[in-house]
XYZ file of C-alpha atoms in Angstrom:
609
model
C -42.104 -4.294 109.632
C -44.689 -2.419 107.445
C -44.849 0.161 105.211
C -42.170 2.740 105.316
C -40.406 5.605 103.100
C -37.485 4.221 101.241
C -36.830 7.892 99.074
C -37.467 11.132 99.269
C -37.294 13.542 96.412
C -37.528 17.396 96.128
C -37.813 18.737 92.248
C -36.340 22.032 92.650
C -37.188 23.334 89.002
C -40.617 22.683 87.856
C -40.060 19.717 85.481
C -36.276 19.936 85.916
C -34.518 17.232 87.298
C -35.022 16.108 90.691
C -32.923 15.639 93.798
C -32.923 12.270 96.155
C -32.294 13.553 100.427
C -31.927 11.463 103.307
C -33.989 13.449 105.103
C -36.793 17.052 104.327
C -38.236 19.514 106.281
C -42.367 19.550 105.551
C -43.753 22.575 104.948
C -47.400 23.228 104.480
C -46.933 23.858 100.815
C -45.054 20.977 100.617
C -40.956 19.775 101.060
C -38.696 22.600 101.488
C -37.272 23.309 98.038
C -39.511 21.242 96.397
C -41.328 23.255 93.237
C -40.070 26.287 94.094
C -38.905 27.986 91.067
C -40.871 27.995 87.511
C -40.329 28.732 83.739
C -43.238 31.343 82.038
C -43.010 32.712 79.040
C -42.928 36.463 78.101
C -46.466 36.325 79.017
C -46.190 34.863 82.532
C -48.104 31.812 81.426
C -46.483 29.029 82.997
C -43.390 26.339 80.438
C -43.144 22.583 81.581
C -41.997 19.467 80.368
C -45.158 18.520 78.511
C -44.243 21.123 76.325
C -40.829 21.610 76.370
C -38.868 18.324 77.090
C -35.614 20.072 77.322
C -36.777 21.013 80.885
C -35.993 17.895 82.172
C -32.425 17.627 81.040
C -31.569 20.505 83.436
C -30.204 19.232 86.783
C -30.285 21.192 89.629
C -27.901 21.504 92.799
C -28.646 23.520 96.335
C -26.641 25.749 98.099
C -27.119 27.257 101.423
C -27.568 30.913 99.484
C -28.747 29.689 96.251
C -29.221 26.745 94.084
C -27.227 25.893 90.695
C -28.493 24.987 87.255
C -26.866 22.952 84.690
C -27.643 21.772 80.830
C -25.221 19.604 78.714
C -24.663 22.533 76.138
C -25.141 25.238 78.878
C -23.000 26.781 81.239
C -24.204 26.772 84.571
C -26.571 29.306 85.821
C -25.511 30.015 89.478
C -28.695 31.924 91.690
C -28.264 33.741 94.862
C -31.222 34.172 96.296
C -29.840 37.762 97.016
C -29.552 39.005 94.033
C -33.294 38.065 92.975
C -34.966 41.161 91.690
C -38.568 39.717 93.262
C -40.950 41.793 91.533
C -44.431 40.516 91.234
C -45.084 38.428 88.037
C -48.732 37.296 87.101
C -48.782 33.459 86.138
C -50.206 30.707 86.327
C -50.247 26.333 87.198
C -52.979 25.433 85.065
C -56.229 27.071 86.323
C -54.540 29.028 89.117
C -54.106 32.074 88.516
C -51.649 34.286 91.382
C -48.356 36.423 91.724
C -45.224 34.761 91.601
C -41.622 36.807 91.788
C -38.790 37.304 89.451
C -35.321 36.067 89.802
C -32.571 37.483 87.526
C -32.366 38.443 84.194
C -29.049 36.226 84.135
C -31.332 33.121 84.427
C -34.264 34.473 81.898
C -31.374 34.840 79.422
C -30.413 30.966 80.467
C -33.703 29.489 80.221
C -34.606 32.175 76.561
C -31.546 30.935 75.341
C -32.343 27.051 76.216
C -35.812 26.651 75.212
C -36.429 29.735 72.657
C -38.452 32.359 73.027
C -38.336 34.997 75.851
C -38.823 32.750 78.839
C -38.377 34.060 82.701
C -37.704 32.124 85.830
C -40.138 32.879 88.936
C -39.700 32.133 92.382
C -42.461 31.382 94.771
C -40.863 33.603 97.488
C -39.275 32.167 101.049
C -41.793 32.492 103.126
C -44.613 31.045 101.757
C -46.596 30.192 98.738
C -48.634 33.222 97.255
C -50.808 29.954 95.308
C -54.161 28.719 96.780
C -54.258 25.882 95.001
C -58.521 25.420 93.842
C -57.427 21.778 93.462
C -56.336 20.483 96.765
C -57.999 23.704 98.401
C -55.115 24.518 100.074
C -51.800 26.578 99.690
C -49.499 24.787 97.507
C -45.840 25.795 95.815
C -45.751 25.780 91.665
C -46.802 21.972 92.098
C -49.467 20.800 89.666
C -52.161 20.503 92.286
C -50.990 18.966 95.804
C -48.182 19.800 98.258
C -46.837 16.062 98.115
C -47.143 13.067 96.200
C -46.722 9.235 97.192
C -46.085 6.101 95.174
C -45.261 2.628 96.818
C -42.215 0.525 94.892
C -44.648 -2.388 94.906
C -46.811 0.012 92.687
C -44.539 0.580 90.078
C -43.370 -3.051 90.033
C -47.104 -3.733 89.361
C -47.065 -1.330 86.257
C -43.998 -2.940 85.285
C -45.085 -6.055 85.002
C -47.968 -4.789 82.724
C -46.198 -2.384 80.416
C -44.218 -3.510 77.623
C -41.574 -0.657 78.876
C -39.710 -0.363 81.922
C -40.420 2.656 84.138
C -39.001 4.592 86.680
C -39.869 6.933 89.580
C -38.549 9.603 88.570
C -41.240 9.654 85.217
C -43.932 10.099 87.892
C -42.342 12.999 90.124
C -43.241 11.480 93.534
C -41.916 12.841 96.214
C -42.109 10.131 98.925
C -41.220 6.209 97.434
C -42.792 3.691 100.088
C -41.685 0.153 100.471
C -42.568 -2.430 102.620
C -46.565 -2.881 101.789
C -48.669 -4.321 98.686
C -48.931 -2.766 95.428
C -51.465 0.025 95.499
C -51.854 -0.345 99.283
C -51.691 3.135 99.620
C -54.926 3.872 98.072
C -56.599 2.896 101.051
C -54.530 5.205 103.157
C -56.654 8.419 104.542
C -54.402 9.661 106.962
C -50.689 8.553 107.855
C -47.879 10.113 110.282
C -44.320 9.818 109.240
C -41.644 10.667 111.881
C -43.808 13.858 113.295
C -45.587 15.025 110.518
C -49.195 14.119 109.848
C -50.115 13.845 106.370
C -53.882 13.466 104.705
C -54.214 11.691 101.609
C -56.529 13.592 99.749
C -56.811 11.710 96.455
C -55.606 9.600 93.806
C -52.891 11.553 91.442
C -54.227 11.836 87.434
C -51.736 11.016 85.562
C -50.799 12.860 82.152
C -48.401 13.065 79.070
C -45.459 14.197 81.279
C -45.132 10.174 82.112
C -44.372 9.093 78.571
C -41.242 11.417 78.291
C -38.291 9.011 77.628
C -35.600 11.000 80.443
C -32.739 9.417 78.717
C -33.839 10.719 75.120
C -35.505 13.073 75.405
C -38.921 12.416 73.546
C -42.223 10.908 74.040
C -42.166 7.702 73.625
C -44.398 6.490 70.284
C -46.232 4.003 72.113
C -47.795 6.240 74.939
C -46.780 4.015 77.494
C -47.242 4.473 79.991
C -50.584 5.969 80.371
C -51.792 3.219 77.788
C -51.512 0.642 80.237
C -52.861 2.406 83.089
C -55.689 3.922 80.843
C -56.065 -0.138 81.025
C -56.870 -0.892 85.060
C -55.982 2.481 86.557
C -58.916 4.877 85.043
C -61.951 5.901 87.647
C -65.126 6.973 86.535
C -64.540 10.207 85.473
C -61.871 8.999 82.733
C -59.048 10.242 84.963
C -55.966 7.911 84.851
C -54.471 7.738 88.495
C -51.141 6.405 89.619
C -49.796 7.660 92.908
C -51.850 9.451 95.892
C -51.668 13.243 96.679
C -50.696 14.221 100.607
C -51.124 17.374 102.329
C -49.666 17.831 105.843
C -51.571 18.614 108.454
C -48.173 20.124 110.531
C -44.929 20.791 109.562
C -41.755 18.856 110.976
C -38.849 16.483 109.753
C -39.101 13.167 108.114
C -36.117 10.887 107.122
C -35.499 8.209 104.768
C -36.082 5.027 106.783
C -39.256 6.580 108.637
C -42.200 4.038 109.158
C -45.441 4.985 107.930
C -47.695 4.954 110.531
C -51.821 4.619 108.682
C -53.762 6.725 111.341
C -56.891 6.380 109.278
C -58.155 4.019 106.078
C -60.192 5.481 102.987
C -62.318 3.269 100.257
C -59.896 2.901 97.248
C -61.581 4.153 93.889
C -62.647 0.765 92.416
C -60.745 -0.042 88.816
C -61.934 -2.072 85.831
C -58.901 -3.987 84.994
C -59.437 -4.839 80.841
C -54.952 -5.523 80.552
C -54.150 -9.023 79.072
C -51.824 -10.570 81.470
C -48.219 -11.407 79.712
C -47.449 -14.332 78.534
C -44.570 -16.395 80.778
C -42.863 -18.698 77.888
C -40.148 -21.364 78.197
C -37.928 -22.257 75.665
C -37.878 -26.024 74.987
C -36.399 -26.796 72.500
C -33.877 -24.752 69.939
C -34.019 -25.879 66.063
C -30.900 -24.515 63.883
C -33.151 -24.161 60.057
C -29.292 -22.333 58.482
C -26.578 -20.476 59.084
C -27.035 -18.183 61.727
C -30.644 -19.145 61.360
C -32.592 -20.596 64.560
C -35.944 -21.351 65.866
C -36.651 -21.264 69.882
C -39.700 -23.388 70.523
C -41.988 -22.342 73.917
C -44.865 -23.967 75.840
C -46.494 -21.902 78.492
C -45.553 -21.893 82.123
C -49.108 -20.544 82.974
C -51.545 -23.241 80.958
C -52.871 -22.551 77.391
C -51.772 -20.922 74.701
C -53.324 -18.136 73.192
C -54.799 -18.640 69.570
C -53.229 -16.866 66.607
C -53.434 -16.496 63.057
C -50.722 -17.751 60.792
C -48.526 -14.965 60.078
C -49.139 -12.733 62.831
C -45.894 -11.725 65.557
C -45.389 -12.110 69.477
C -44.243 -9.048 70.896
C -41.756 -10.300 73.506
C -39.834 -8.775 76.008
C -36.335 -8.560 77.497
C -34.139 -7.497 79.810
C -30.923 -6.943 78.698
C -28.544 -4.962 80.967
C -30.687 -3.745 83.416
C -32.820 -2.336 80.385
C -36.302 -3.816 79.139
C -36.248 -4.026 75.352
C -39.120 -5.354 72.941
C -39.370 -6.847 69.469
C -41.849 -8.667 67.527
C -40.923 -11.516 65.796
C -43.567 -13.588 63.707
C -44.315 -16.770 64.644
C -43.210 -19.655 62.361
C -45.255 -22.246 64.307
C -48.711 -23.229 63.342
C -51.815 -21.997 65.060
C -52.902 -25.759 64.163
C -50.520 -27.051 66.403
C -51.573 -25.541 69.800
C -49.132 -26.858 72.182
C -46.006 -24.406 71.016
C -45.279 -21.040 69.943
C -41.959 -20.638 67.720
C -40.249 -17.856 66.391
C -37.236 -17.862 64.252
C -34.641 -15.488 64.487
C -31.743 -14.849 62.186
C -28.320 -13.342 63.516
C -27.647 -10.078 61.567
C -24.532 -7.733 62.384
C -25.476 -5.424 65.110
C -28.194 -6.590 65.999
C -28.979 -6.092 69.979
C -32.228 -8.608 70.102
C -31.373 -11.185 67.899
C -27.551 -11.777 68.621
C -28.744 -11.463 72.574
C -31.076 -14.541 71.733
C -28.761 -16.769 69.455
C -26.025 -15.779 72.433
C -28.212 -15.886 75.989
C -31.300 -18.597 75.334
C -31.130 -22.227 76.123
C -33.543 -24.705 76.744
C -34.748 -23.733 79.844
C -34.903 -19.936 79.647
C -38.073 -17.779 80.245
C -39.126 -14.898 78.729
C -42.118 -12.394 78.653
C -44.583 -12.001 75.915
C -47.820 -10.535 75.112
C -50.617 -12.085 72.696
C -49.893 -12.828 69.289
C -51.446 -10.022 67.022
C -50.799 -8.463 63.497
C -53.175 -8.223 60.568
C -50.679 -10.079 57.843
C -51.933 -13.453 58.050
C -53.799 -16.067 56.092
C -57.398 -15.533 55.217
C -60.501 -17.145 56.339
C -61.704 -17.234 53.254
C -61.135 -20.840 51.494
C -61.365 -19.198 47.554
C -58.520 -16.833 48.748
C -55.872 -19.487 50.003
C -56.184 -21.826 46.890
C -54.013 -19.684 44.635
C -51.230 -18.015 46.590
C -47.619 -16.845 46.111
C -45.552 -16.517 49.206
C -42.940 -14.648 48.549
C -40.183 -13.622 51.319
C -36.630 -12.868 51.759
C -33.636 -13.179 54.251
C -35.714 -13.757 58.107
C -39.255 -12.940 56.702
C -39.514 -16.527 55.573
C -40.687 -16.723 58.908
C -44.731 -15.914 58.439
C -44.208 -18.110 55.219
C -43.498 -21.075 57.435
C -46.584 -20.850 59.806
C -48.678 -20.254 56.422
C -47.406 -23.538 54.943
C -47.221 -25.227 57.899
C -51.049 -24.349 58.393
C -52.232 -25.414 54.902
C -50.283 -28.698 55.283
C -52.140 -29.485 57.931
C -55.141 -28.845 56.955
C -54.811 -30.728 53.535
C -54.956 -27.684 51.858
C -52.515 -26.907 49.564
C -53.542 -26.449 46.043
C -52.064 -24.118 44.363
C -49.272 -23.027 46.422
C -45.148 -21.319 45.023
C -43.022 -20.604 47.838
C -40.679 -17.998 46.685
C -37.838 -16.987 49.183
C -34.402 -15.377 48.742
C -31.407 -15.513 50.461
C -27.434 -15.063 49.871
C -25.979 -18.340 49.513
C -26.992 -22.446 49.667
C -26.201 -22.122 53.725
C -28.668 -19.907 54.112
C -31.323 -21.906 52.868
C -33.535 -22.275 55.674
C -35.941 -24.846 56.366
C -34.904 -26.900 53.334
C -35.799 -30.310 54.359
C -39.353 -29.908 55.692
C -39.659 -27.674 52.873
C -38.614 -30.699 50.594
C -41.268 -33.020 52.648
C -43.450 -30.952 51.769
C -43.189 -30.511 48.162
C -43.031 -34.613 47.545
C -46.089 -35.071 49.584
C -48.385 -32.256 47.690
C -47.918 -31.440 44.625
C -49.887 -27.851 44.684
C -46.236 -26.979 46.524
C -43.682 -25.671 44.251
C -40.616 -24.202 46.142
C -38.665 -21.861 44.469
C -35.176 -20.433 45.831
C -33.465 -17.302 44.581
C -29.861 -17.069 45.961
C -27.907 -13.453 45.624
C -23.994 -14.619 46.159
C -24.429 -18.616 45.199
C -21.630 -20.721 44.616
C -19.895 -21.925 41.365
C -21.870 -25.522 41.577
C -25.643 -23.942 42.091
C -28.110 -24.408 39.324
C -31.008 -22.744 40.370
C -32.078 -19.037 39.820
C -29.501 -16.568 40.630
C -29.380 -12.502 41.392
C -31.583 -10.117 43.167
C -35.607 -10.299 42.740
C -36.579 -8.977 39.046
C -39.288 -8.669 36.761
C -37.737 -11.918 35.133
C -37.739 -14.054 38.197
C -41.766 -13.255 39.091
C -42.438 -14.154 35.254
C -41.508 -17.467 35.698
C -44.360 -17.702 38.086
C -47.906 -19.227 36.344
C -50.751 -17.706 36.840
C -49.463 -14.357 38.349
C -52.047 -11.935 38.174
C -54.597 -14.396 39.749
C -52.838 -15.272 42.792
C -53.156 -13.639 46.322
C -49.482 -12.893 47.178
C -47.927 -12.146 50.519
C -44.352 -10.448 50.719
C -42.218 -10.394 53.954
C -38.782 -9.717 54.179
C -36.007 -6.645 54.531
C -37.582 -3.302 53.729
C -35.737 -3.344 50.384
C -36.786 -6.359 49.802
C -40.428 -5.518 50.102
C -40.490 -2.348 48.431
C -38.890 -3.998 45.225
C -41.409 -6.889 45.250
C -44.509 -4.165 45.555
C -43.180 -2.181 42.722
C -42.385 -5.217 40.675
C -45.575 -6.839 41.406
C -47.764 -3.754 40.700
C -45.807 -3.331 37.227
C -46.620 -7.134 36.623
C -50.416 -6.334 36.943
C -50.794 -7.872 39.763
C -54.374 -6.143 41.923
C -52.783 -3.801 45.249
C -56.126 -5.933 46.480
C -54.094 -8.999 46.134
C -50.880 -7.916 47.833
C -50.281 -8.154 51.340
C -46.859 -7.006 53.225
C -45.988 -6.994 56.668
C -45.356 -4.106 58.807
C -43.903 -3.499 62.010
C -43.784 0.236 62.283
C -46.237 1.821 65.181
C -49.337 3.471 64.286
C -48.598 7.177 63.301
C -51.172 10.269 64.083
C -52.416 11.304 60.970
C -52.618 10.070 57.200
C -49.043 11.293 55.657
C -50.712 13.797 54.159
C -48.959 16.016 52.028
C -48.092 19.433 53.973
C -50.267 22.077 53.128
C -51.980 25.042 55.169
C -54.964 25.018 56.588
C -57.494 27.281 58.235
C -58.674 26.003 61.916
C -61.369 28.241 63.971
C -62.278 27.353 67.368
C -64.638 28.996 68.666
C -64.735 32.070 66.134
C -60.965 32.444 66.899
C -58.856 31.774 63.102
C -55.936 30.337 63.350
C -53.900 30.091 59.983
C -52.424 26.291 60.657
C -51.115 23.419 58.845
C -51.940 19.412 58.276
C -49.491 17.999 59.971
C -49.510 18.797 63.888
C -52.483 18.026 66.663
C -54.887 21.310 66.706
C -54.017 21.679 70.463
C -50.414 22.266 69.958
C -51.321 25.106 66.947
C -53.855 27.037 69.386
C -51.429 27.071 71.503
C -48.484 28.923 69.159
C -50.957 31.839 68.695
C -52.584 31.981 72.055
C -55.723 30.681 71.579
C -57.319 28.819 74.840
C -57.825 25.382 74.872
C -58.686 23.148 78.128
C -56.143 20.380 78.698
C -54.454 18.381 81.044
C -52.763 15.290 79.995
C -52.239 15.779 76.856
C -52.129 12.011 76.049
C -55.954 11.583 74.906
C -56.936 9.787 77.921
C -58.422 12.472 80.238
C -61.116 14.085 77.839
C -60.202 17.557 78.848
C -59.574 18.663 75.738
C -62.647 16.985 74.127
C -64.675 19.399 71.170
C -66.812 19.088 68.929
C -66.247 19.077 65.233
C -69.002 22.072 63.360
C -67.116 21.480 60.639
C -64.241 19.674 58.069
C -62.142 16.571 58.832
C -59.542 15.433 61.217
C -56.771 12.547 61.860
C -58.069 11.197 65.209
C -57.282 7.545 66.635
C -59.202 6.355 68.924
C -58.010 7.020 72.448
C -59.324 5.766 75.985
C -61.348 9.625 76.263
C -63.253 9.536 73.594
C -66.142 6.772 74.592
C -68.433 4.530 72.263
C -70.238 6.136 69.872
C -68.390 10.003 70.768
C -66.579 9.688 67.477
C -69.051 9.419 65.265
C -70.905 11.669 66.992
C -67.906 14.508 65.748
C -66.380 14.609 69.055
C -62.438 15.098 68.781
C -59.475 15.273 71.433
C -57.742 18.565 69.983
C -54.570 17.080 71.856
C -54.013 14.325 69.411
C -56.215 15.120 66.257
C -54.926 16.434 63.369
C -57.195 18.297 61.032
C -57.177 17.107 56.991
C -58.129 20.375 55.904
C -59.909 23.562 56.952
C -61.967 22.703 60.231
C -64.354 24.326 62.648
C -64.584 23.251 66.614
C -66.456 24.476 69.094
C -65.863 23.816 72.859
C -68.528 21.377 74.759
């Protein structure tokens, strides 16, 4: 059959929602209604999504005179082209600088009142585009850079099966969707007719920040995804990350949903270093109940080996539960000593949407996705600092305990070894037997059990963790102690610990929380000059979003650290900056900074490269 066009999508509204037609009249700026309207500011200078993610929760509607605009808290904003005032307004897309037309003061109230500020809606005009795009060299409507954009299904499914997230079309703003051929097929494509319309494809489509906007809430999602994972096999040699190929038509004419694709000409594809780690493909064999509500899912590999771990570090796995692709990270309780399986054991807890879903949906049998154990709470290499250890957990973080001990058993290598845990009651007591095995065959293992709500016949140690329960353990101070459990838990432990004299260099806790921009500094003003240009600014936000408040220019484009547009160099003071795909070996240390995700620590200078 081959390749043909399975959607077709018009995005009235710069960064507004989008609309799906059966079939689109080509212009040679692009679809008809596609991109033809655009928030500026008071200024003129041009308001999208990457800015303001409220954009994208207006949806739009078209009307033979007009076109409608609605927002959850909004009425709606009805436009007849009419009544459009269409003076000229200078603005810009990006580098472009041209005239665009106003619409009503009606809709710059809407949009002022929606986003903040004094904001106006332009129109491009109805007869044609007053833009000459310097990208695509060509006349273009208030598009980033090209008239048209297309991205094959097979694509996305191949992104899909990378990412940890699941992601959607309409994150990528492509006009034309394209079944029917191989993923990324249509990077080979240099000129293709659908129904009567010719189209070039000019070039790949760099991707930027826009893509990590969650549609359904609203905000960026924390793990930059997912530009991370095609900053990982979709970045050329010019740093851009490219997903999707940019069309211009060569005529105008009507295409239709269903149209074949007809490849008139073929281009060399830009060639991609692919550095992802493929998943991991794991099937459940086995299912071990430890306690109550308390059960470990054992998994071999459908795909050959194993990867190596540590003992104590988590698999991030992955899910699909209704229709929607969820992670978690659950530590492993196997041991890296015994290769053949990967465990982790998860506890039922009230509400829970990952857990219950595995206690209530995996049998033996089942496969799920996973990527590569990682984690930096885990055992040390270092034979002097695993004689002497307190392992101290509570509730499901007994977990990274388990692969610890499991380890050291079989290795012969338990010493001096206490195994504190706490939990509510004597059915919650999980892995009690092999924990008993343990104990009578070395005698370096003490186990020690604290239960909170214990029953009128139980003996041992009773109540929440206190300074009185950690005295009972000999030889405190001396021991290295790791602490896993509920974040009350662990906070308690620290504190207690700490007053207890026990070194912070001796005390290791787990953490599952994403890496954060910046060092939770304290808020506090500081001075930031770019180029001679002061800017009276704070600690707390990337430099590239301050400039920006109080005009000052700064070059950008994605916005996501992985295009290097925004790249300076540090004259003077101290940032937050994590390393990001744009900034190359050695650049860091050589005081080069992305101002789009660096944060400054105190009074800085930059210059621009």
């Amino acid at each position: 059959m081959g390749a043909k066009i399975n959607q077709i999508n018009v995005y009235p509204v710069k960064s507004a929602g989008g609309l799906s037609l059966s079939n689109a009249w080509v212009e040679s700026i692009g679809l008809s209604f596609d991109r033809r309207f655009m928030v500026a500011d008071s200024t003129g200078k041009f308001v999208t999504g990457r800015t303001d993610p409220k954009m994208t929760e207006v949806s739009v509607s078209l009307q033979a005179n007009g076109i409608t605009l609605n927002h959850p808290t909004l009425s709606p904003l009805v436009l007849k082209y009419a009544q459009f005032s269409l003076q000229e307004i200078h603005t810009n897309v990006w580098k472009d600088e041209f005239c665009a037309y106003s619409t009503t003061s009606t809709a710059n109230a809407w949009f002022s009142h929606l986003l903040g500020g004094h904001k106006q809606l332009l129109f491009t005009g109805e007869e044609s585009s007053p833009r000459f795009a310097s990208k695509a060299q060509t006349k273009v409507s208030f598009a980033d850079g090209f008239p048209l954009l297309v991205i094959s299904q097979a694509s996305l499914d191949a992104l899909n099966a990378r990412t940890p997230d699941m992601h959607t079309m309409d994150q990528f703003r492509t006009n034309l969707v394209a079944t029917g051929c191989d993923a990324f097929e249509e990077d080979t494509w240099a000129k293709v007719r659908i129904g009567s319309v010719v189209f070039r494809v000019d070039c790949p489509c760099s991707r930027c920040v826009f893509t990590t906007l969650d549609l359904d809430t609203g905000r960026f999602r924390v793990n930059g995804e997912p530009i991370n994972t095609l900053s990982q096999f979709r970045t050329d040699k010019s740093g851009n990350v490219n997903f999707g190929m940019n069309l211009i038509a060569l005529n105008e004419g009507e295409i239709k949903a269903g149209d074949q694709i007809e490849v008139l000409e073929y281009r060399d594809a830009e060639v991609y270093e692919d550095k992802t780690t493929p998943k991991l493909t794991l099937q459940c064999k086995d299912i071990e109940h430890v306690a109550q509500d308390f059960k470990t899912f054992w998994f071999d590999s459908t795909e050959g080996q194993l990867p190596a771990y540590k003992a104590g570090q988590h698999l991030p796995i992955e899910l699909d539960i209704d229709g929607k692709r969820v992670q978690r990270r659950y530590t492993l309780s196997s041991s890296p000593t015994r290769p053949e399986r990967l465990a982790i054991s998860v506890k039922r807890v009230e509400g829970g949407e990952v857990s219950n879903w595995l206690h209530d949906n995996i049998n033996a049998g089942a496969v799920i996705k996973a990527q590569t154990p990682d984690g930096q709470f885990h055992l040390s290499d270092d034979a002097a600092k695993r004689r002497s250890l307190l392992l101290l957990s509570g509730g499901s973080g007994v977990t990274p305990m388990m692969s610890m001990l499991r380890t050291l058993f079989d290795h012969n290598d338990i010493d001096d070894v206490i195994f504190f845990h706490q939990c509510r009651s004597e059915a919650d007591i999980p892995f009690s037997d092999e924990l008993d095995a343990m104990a009578a065959k070395h005698k370096g293992l003490k186990v020690m059990t604290l239960l909170s709500r214990p029953s009128d016949s139980w003996k041992g140690l009773s109540g929440r963790l206190s300074q009185e329960h950690l005295a009972l353990i000999p030889a405190l101070i001396g021991r290295e102690v790791f602490v896993c459990g509920p974040q009350g838990f662990m906070d308690s432990a620290m504190t207690l610990l700490s007053l207890l004299g026990v070194p912070e260099s001796q005390r290791y806790q787990e953490f599952f929380t994403p890496p954060t921009v910046g060092d939770d500094l304290p808020a506090m003003e500081v001075s930031i000059t770019i180029e001679g240009e002061y800017i009276r600014g704070d600690n707390q936000r990337p430099i590239l979003v301050q400039a920006e408040e109080v005009g000052v220019q700064v070059d950008y484009s994605c916005r996501a650290g992985v295009c290097g547009c925004c790249k300076m160099r540090l004259v003077e003071g101290e940032v937050s900056q994590p390393d990001m795909p744009a900034l190359f070996p050695g650049e860091k240390e050589d005081g080069l900074v992305l101002a789009c995700c660096c944060v400054p620590k105190g009074d800085v200078v930059l210059s621009k490269l």
